[in-house]
């Protein structure tokens, strides 16, 4: 007999025991290990996804911040540039103004100096001329300078030609004020009456005459009415002299001023 | 000449006896259990793992996949039974390369015991899956007339399982034994290699047939539902 029933039972039992043993030592541990690994891989993948998403988010955030920073930097830079430009302009303006002020002050000083010099020269010349004329007249005619002045004035009145005389007459007629005769000195009654006579004779009309003393005329006499003037004074000659001197000084000043102005500013006031 | 290792008895006390079949089976059980224990004792749950663990994982997941391919849902539920069938028969065949070893599956007692286990397991899994009523009803389908034929089929396929495995394993062992007496060189080696192949094929056939029987027993209701679902 090929079948031994005890062996059959024993083998069936053995097989069942083997099933239990393998279940205990093989299938369960292996399957649980595989499950754990799969779970772990799933978790890691999920983690990786989350990290990736986070990294992406951070990247975008960083990118955004970078752009913002760039914009801010550009804005700040442009602002700083603008401010620097404005500051530069302001400083240049200030420097220009200061230079202009300095230049004008210097020119003013120069002008003042020149003016003072002219005045001194004028005064001195006037005084010299006055003294010379006085001495000369006194030596020559033996009369005072004032008398000679009044004589000259009277002669001038007589010598007035038609056009000038007409203007003077119409001015006198139009003016309600009396005729003013200004002299640099105190006129004597004789001189006064000769002057009044000459005026009346010249103009051919009765008019009230007022005498005034004006020291600035420097040895002169003049008739003034309503804008018209007839007279003689050293001041006139001196004015002419002054004019000539001025022109002379201008001619001598010009090159100097030009040379100075070149070093400071090309368009300075060279005419001064 | 011995046809079965049953005849080689080491110890006997009345009905009780310890023969070569039982001893070799114990040896296989010990090897399988201790080997599994040694490998699974320090299982790695990380991505890095030992090559032995890798081998076992391939074997276990491969068996699980085969069971699933047969059509059983939840293959891990049947893995204990079907997987052990395959591993026992396969290792019994594989060990034939060891001189002096005789496969316990070359004993009709062992194959009958395994077939009886399948014979018992099929209704158990069937009842678990669809209840005792549902399982018993599968015997009278499509008509009551089929009841005796179904019962005969149940018995005959169990017998066929036992005899097929026994015949193949015994014949392999016998051929090698005969060839060793006739041409001791080369041919036994070739036949041993062939025996390994047929042993593996038999292990596969036995466990796949068992899986198919279990699947048939557990899928009766599902099979009935499927046409309705289609219509």
mmCIF file of N, CA, C and O in Angstrom, chain A residues 168-233:
data_model
loop_
_atom_site.group_PDB
_atom_site.id
_atom_site.type_symbol
_atom_site.label_atom_id
_atom_site.label_comp_id
_atom_site.label_asym_id
_atom_site.label_seq_id
_atom_site.Cartn_x
_atom_site.Cartn_y
_atom_site.Cartn_z
ATOM 1 N N UNK A 168 13.165 182.270 -24.711
ATOM 2 C CA UNK A 168 13.297 182.815 -23.352
ATOM 3 C C UNK A 168 12.108 183.716 -23.032
ATOM 4 O O UNK A 168 11.525 183.620 -21.948
ATOM 5 N N UNK A 169 11.713 184.536 -24.023
ATOM 6 C CA UNK A 169 10.596 185.473 -23.803
ATOM 7 C C UNK A 169 9.312 184.703 -23.554
ATOM 8 O O UNK A 169 8.582 184.966 -22.609
ATOM 9 N N UNK A 170 9.071 183.685 -24.405
ATOM 10 C CA UNK A 170 7.818 182.907 -24.246
ATOM 11 C C UNK A 170 7.832 182.171 -22.913
ATOM 12 O O UNK A 170 6.799 182.060 -22.248
ATOM 13 N N UNK A 171 9.004 181.708 -22.495
ATOM 14 C CA UNK A 171 9.086 181.016 -21.211
ATOM 15 C C UNK A 171 8.797 181.973 -20.074
ATOM 16 O O UNK A 171 8.092 181.631 -19.123
ATOM 17 N N UNK A 172 9.332 183.158 -20.165
ATOM 18 C CA UNK A 172 9.101 184.153 -19.125
ATOM 19 C C UNK A 172 7.635 184.538 -19.031
ATOM 20 O O UNK A 172 7.093 184.648 -17.937
ATOM 21 N N UNK A 173 7.007 184.659 -20.217
ATOM 22 C CA UNK A 173 5.597 185.046 -20.236
ATOM 23 C C UNK A 173 4.750 183.933 -19.638
ATOM 24 O O UNK A 173 3.783 184.165 -18.910
ATOM 25 N N UNK A 174 5.055 182.720 -19.960
ATOM 26 C CA UNK A 174 4.246 181.589 -19.485
ATOM 27 C C UNK A 174 4.399 181.383 -17.993
ATOM 28 O O UNK A 174 3.496 180.897 -17.326
ATOM 29 N N UNK A 175 5.563 181.726 -17.442
ATOM 30 C CA UNK A 175 5.814 181.421 -16.024
ATOM 31 C C UNK A 175 5.181 182.478 -15.130
ATOM 32 O O UNK A 175 5.354 183.675 -15.349
ATOM 33 N N UNK A 176 4.440 182.037 -14.072
ATOM 34 C CA UNK A 176 3.885 182.995 -13.115
ATOM 35 C C UNK A 176 4.942 183.450 -12.108
ATOM 36 O O UNK A 176 4.778 184.475 -11.455
ATOM 37 N N UNK A 177 6.024 182.633 -11.969
ATOM 38 C CA UNK A 177 7.054 182.963 -10.972
ATOM 39 C C UNK A 177 7.970 184.069 -11.509
ATOM 40 O O UNK A 177 8.097 184.231 -12.725
ATOM 41 N N UNK A 178 8.627 184.723 -10.583
ATOM 42 C CA UNK A 178 9.585 185.735 -11.047
ATOM 43 C C UNK A 178 10.823 185.089 -11.628
ATOM 44 O O UNK A 178 11.093 183.927 -11.379
ATOM 45 N N UNK A 179 11.573 185.863 -12.400
ATOM 46 C CA UNK A 179 12.815 185.376 -12.991
ATOM 47 C C UNK A 179 13.856 185.255 -11.889
ATOM 48 O O UNK A 179 13.961 186.115 -11.035
ATOM 49 N N UNK A 180 14.579 184.083 -11.913
ATOM 50 C CA UNK A 180 15.580 183.862 -10.861
ATOM 51 C C UNK A 180 16.959 184.026 -11.467
ATOM 52 O O UNK A 180 17.271 183.458 -12.505
ATOM 53 N N UNK A 181 17.765 184.875 -10.789
ATOM 54 C CA UNK A 181 19.156 185.034 -11.213
ATOM 55 C C UNK A 181 20.010 184.474 -10.078
ATOM 56 O O UNK A 181 19.961 184.961 -8.953
ATOM 57 N N UNK A 182 20.748 183.389 -10.414
ATOM 58 C CA UNK A 182 21.559 182.730 -9.371
ATOM 59 C C UNK A 182 23.010 183.138 -9.589
ATOM 60 O O UNK A 182 23.509 183.135 -10.723
ATOM 61 N N UNK A 183 23.633 183.469 -8.489
ATOM 62 C CA UNK A 183 25.051 183.851 -8.574
ATOM 63 C C UNK A 183 25.822 183.092 -7.518
ATOM 64 O O UNK A 183 25.260 182.677 -6.512
ATOM 65 N N UNK A 184 27.129 182.942 -7.767
ATOM 66 C CA UNK A 184 27.965 182.244 -6.802
ATOM 67 C C UNK A 184 28.455 183.186 -5.713
ATOM 68 O O UNK A 184 29.022 182.768 -4.734
ATOM 69 N N UNK A 185 28.197 184.442 -5.915
ATOM 70 C CA UNK A 185 28.696 185.440 -4.963
ATOM 71 C C UNK A 185 27.593 186.456 -4.672
ATOM 72 O O UNK A 185 26.533 186.443 -5.323
ATOM 73 N N UNK A 186 27.869 187.311 -3.685
ATOM 74 C CA UNK A 186 26.910 188.336 -3.331
ATOM 75 C C UNK A 186 27.093 189.515 -4.297
ATOM 76 O O UNK A 186 28.177 190.093 -4.378
ATOM 77 N N UNK A 187 25.994 189.781 -5.067
ATOM 78 C CA UNK A 187 26.131 190.872 -6.054
ATOM 79 C C UNK A 187 25.946 192.231 -5.386
ATOM 80 O O UNK A 187 25.163 192.372 -4.454
ATOM 81 N N UNK A 188 26.701 193.191 -5.903
ATOM 82 C CA UNK A 188 26.591 194.568 -5.373
ATOM 83 C C UNK A 188 25.361 195.211 -5.992
ATOM 84 O O UNK A 188 24.866 194.721 -7.019
ATOM 85 N N UNK A 189 24.837 196.320 -5.370
ATOM 86 C CA UNK A 189 23.647 196.974 -5.936
ATOM 87 C C UNK A 189 23.872 197.469 -7.348
ATOM 88 O O UNK A 189 22.969 197.363 -8.197
ATOM 89 N N UNK A 190 25.091 197.879 -7.663
ATOM 90 C CA UNK A 190 25.368 198.366 -9.012
ATOM 91 C C UNK A 190 25.271 197.243 -10.005
ATOM 92 O O UNK A 190 24.636 197.376 -11.064
ATOM 93 N N UNK A 191 25.886 196.128 -9.592
ATOM 94 C CA UNK A 191 25.829 194.954 -10.481
ATOM 95 C C UNK A 191 24.390 194.511 -10.653
ATOM 96 O O UNK A 191 23.952 194.144 -11.743
ATOM 97 N N UNK A 192 23.631 194.513 -9.553
ATOM 98 C CA UNK A 192 22.234 194.099 -9.591
ATOM 99 C C UNK A 192 21.446 194.963 -10.570
ATOM 100 O O UNK A 192 20.716 194.444 -11.424
ATOM 101 N N UNK A 193 21.626 196.274 -10.475
ATOM 102 C CA UNK A 193 20.835 197.168 -11.335
ATOM 103 C C UNK A 193 21.250 197.019 -12.781
ATOM 104 O O UNK A 193 20.392 196.961 -13.682
ATOM 105 N N UNK A 194 22.579 196.795 -13.072
ATOM 106 C CA UNK A 194 23.011 196.611 -14.468
ATOM 107 C C UNK A 194 22.450 195.313 -15.016
ATOM 108 O O UNK A 194 22.031 195.247 -16.175
ATOM 109 N N UNK A 195 22.431 194.299 -14.165
ATOM 110 C CA UNK A 195 21.878 193.000 -14.588
ATOM 111 C C UNK A 195 20.405 193.140 -14.908
ATOM 112 O O UNK A 195 19.925 192.667 -15.956
ATOM 113 N N UNK A 196 19.649 193.837 -13.980
ATOM 114 C CA UNK A 196 18.206 193.990 -14.189
ATOM 115 C C UNK A 196 17.964 194.800 -15.463
ATOM 116 O O UNK A 196 17.102 194.456 -16.290
ATOM 117 N N UNK A 197 18.805 195.811 -15.641
ATOM 118 C CA UNK A 197 18.642 196.649 -16.842
ATOM 119 C C UNK A 197 18.885 195.850 -18.104
ATOM 120 O O UNK A 197 18.105 195.930 -19.055
ATOM 121 N N UNK A 198 19.915 195.062 -18.063
ATOM 122 C CA UNK A 198 20.250 194.247 -19.245
ATOM 123 C C UNK A 198 19.122 193.284 -19.556
ATOM 124 O O UNK A 198 18.757 193.101 -20.724
ATOM 125 N N UNK A 199 18.546 192.654 -18.494
ATOM 126 C CA UNK A 199 17.462 191.683 -18.696
ATOM 127 C C UNK A 199 16.264 192.373 -19.323
ATOM 128 O O UNK A 199 15.693 191.876 -20.318
ATOM 129 N N UNK A 200 15.901 193.491 -18.718
ATOM 130 C CA UNK A 200 14.728 194.204 -19.225
ATOM 131 C C UNK A 200 14.961 194.648 -20.652
ATOM 132 O O UNK A 200 14.105 194.524 -21.544
ATOM 133 N N UNK A 201 16.165 195.104 -20.938
ATOM 134 C CA UNK A 201 16.494 195.577 -22.291
ATOM 135 C C UNK A 201 16.447 194.428 -23.282
ATOM 136 O O UNK A 201 15.918 194.555 -24.390
ATOM 137 N N UNK A 202 16.989 193.368 -22.892
ATOM 138 C CA UNK A 202 17.052 192.202 -23.788
ATOM 139 C C UNK A 202 15.666 191.667 -24.083
ATOM 140 O O UNK A 202 15.298 191.394 -25.228
ATOM 141 N N UNK A 203 14.881 191.510 -23.036
ATOM 142 C CA UNK A 203 13.577 190.865 -23.214
ATOM 143 C C UNK A 203 12.515 191.850 -23.649
ATOM 144 O O UNK A 203 11.473 191.457 -24.167
ATOM 145 N N UNK A 204 12.764 193.116 -23.404
ATOM 146 C CA UNK A 204 11.813 194.131 -23.809
ATOM 147 C C UNK A 204 10.531 194.090 -23.021
ATOM 148 O O UNK A 204 9.471 194.301 -23.577
ATOM 149 N N UNK A 205 10.607 193.770 -21.746
ATOM 150 C CA UNK A 205 9.376 193.705 -20.952
ATOM 151 C C UNK A 205 9.727 193.852 -19.477
ATOM 152 O O UNK A 205 10.853 193.576 -19.061
ATOM 153 N N UNK A 206 8.738 194.331 -18.724
ATOM 154 C CA UNK A 206 8.919 194.505 -17.282
ATOM 155 C C UNK A 206 8.725 193.170 -16.611
ATOM 156 O O UNK A 206 7.746 192.470 -16.873
ATOM 157 N N UNK A 207 9.626 192.795 -15.766
ATOM 158 C CA UNK A 207 9.460 191.526 -15.025
ATOM 159 C C UNK A 207 10.169 191.617 -13.684
ATOM 160 O O UNK A 207 11.113 192.404 -13.531
ATOM 161 N N UNK A 208 9.654 190.839 -12.771
ATOM 162 C CA UNK A 208 10.222 190.864 -11.419
ATOM 163 C C UNK A 208 11.421 189.934 -11.381
ATOM 164 O O UNK A 208 11.369 188.800 -11.893
ATOM 165 N N UNK A 209 12.498 190.404 -10.815
ATOM 166 C CA UNK A 209 13.727 189.612 -10.808
ATOM 167 C C UNK A 209 14.126 189.310 -9.369
ATOM 168 O O UNK A 209 14.114 190.200 -8.518
ATOM 169 N N UNK A 210 14.439 187.991 -9.154
ATOM 170 C CA UNK A 210 14.835 187.561 -7.790
ATOM 171 C C UNK A 210 16.259 187.047 -7.861
ATOM 172 O O UNK A 210 16.608 186.265 -8.741
ATOM 173 N N UNK A 211 17.091 187.539 -6.928
ATOM 174 C CA UNK A 211 18.504 187.097 -6.898
ATOM 175 C C UNK A 211 18.692 186.027 -5.832
ATOM 176 O O UNK A 211 18.159 186.127 -4.739
ATOM 177 N N UNK A 212 19.464 184.969 -6.194
ATOM 178 C CA UNK A 212 19.777 183.892 -5.228
ATOM 179 C C UNK A 212 21.264 183.611 -5.259
ATOM 180 O O UNK A 212 21.904 183.785 -6.293
ATOM 181 N N UNK A 213 21.753 183.182 -4.128
ATOM 182 C CA UNK A 213 23.191 182.844 -4.079
ATOM 183 C C UNK A 213 23.318 181.326 -4.129
ATOM 184 O O UNK A 213 22.695 180.605 -3.356
ATOM 185 N N UNK A 214 24.093 180.852 -5.113
ATOM 186 C CA UNK A 214 24.311 179.407 -5.273
ATOM 187 C C UNK A 214 25.792 179.143 -5.356
ATOM 188 O O UNK A 214 26.416 179.323 -6.404
ATOM 189 N N UNK A 215 26.416 178.730 -4.234
ATOM 190 C CA UNK A 215 27.880 178.557 -4.231
ATOM 191 C C UNK A 215 28.338 177.490 -5.210
ATOM 192 O O UNK A 215 29.479 177.528 -5.685
ATOM 193 N N UNK A 216 27.488 176.508 -5.536
ATOM 194 C CA UNK A 216 27.934 175.414 -6.421
ATOM 195 C C UNK A 216 28.168 175.874 -7.860
ATOM 196 O O UNK A 216 28.685 175.124 -8.681
ATOM 197 N N UNK A 217 27.797 177.116 -8.164
ATOM 198 C CA UNK A 217 28.035 177.605 -9.521
ATOM 199 C C UNK A 217 29.511 177.922 -9.774
ATOM 200 O O UNK A 217 29.953 177.948 -10.911
ATOM 201 N N UNK A 218 30.224 178.098 -8.698
ATOM 202 C CA UNK A 218 31.660 178.404 -8.739
ATOM 203 C C UNK A 218 31.949 179.596 -9.665
ATOM 204 O O UNK A 218 32.283 179.451 -10.852
ATOM 205 N N UNK A 219 31.825 180.732 -9.096
ATOM 206 C CA UNK A 219 32.177 181.941 -9.848
ATOM 207 C C UNK A 219 31.385 182.088 -11.117
ATOM 208 O O UNK A 219 31.940 182.177 -12.202
ATOM 209 N N UNK A 220 30.047 182.087 -10.985
ATOM 210 C CA UNK A 220 29.225 182.202 -12.205
ATOM 211 C C UNK A 220 27.932 182.900 -11.913
ATOM 212 O O UNK A 220 27.625 183.226 -10.761
ATOM 213 N N UNK A 221 27.169 183.079 -12.972
ATOM 214 C CA UNK A 221 25.856 183.710 -12.823
ATOM 215 C C UNK A 221 24.969 183.120 -13.887
ATOM 216 O O UNK A 221 25.424 182.823 -15.006
ATOM 217 N N UNK A 222 23.706 182.891 -13.527
ATOM 218 C CA UNK A 222 22.801 182.335 -14.541
ATOM 219 C C UNK A 222 21.387 182.806 -14.302
ATOM 220 O O UNK A 222 20.994 183.124 -13.163
ATOM 221 N N UNK A 223 20.603 182.859 -15.409
ATOM 222 C CA UNK A 223 19.197 183.259 -15.349
ATOM 223 C C UNK A 223 18.386 182.006 -15.670
ATOM 224 O O UNK A 223 18.646 181.339 -16.675
ATOM 225 N N UNK A 224 17.463 181.703 -14.767
ATOM 226 C CA UNK A 224 16.648 180.497 -14.976
ATOM 227 C C UNK A 224 15.195 180.865 -14.920
ATOM 228 O O UNK A 224 14.762 181.591 -14.030
ATOM 229 N N UNK A 225 14.412 180.448 -15.920
ATOM 230 C CA UNK A 225 12.967 180.624 -15.851
ATOM 231 C C UNK A 225 12.288 179.536 -16.663
ATOM 232 O O UNK A 225 12.610 179.316 -17.831
ATOM 233 N N UNK A 226 11.426 178.834 -15.982
ATOM 234 C CA UNK A 226 10.558 177.824 -16.630
ATOM 235 C C UNK A 226 11.323 176.928 -17.609
ATOM 236 O O UNK A 226 10.952 176.763 -18.755
ATOM 237 N N UNK A 227 12.486 176.395 -17.128
ATOM 238 C CA UNK A 227 13.223 175.433 -17.957
ATOM 239 C C UNK A 227 14.231 176.066 -18.895
ATOM 240 O O UNK A 227 15.059 175.383 -19.463
ATOM 241 N N UNK A 228 14.192 177.441 -19.103
ATOM 242 C CA UNK A 228 15.163 178.087 -19.966
ATOM 243 C C UNK A 228 16.274 178.664 -19.112
ATOM 244 O O UNK A 228 16.046 179.069 -17.964
ATOM 245 N N UNK A 229 17.508 178.612 -19.667
ATOM 246 C CA UNK A 229 18.650 179.062 -18.861
ATOM 247 C C UNK A 229 19.627 179.855 -19.724
ATOM 248 O O UNK A 229 19.902 179.495 -20.865
ATOM 249 N N UNK A 230 20.069 180.996 -19.143
ATOM 250 C CA UNK A 230 21.140 181.764 -19.785
ATOM 251 C C UNK A 230 22.158 182.048 -18.699
ATOM 252 O O UNK A 230 21.771 182.409 -17.587
ATOM 253 N N UNK A 231 23.431 181.854 -18.977
ATOM 254 C CA UNK A 231 24.376 182.125 -17.896
ATOM 255 C C UNK A 231 25.793 181.901 -18.323
ATOM 256 O O UNK A 231 26.089 181.488 -19.441
ATOM 257 N N UNK A 232 26.647 182.221 -17.383
ATOM 258 C CA UNK A 232 28.067 181.936 -17.573
ATOM 259 C C UNK A 232 28.614 181.553 -16.224
ATOM 260 O O UNK A 232 28.281 182.154 -15.211
ATOM 261 N N UNK A 233 29.419 180.474 -16.209
ATOM 262 C CA UNK A 233 30.079 180.112 -14.942
ATOM 263 C C UNK A 233 31.311 179.289 -15.252
ATOM 264 O O UNK A 233 31.419 178.686 -16.313
#
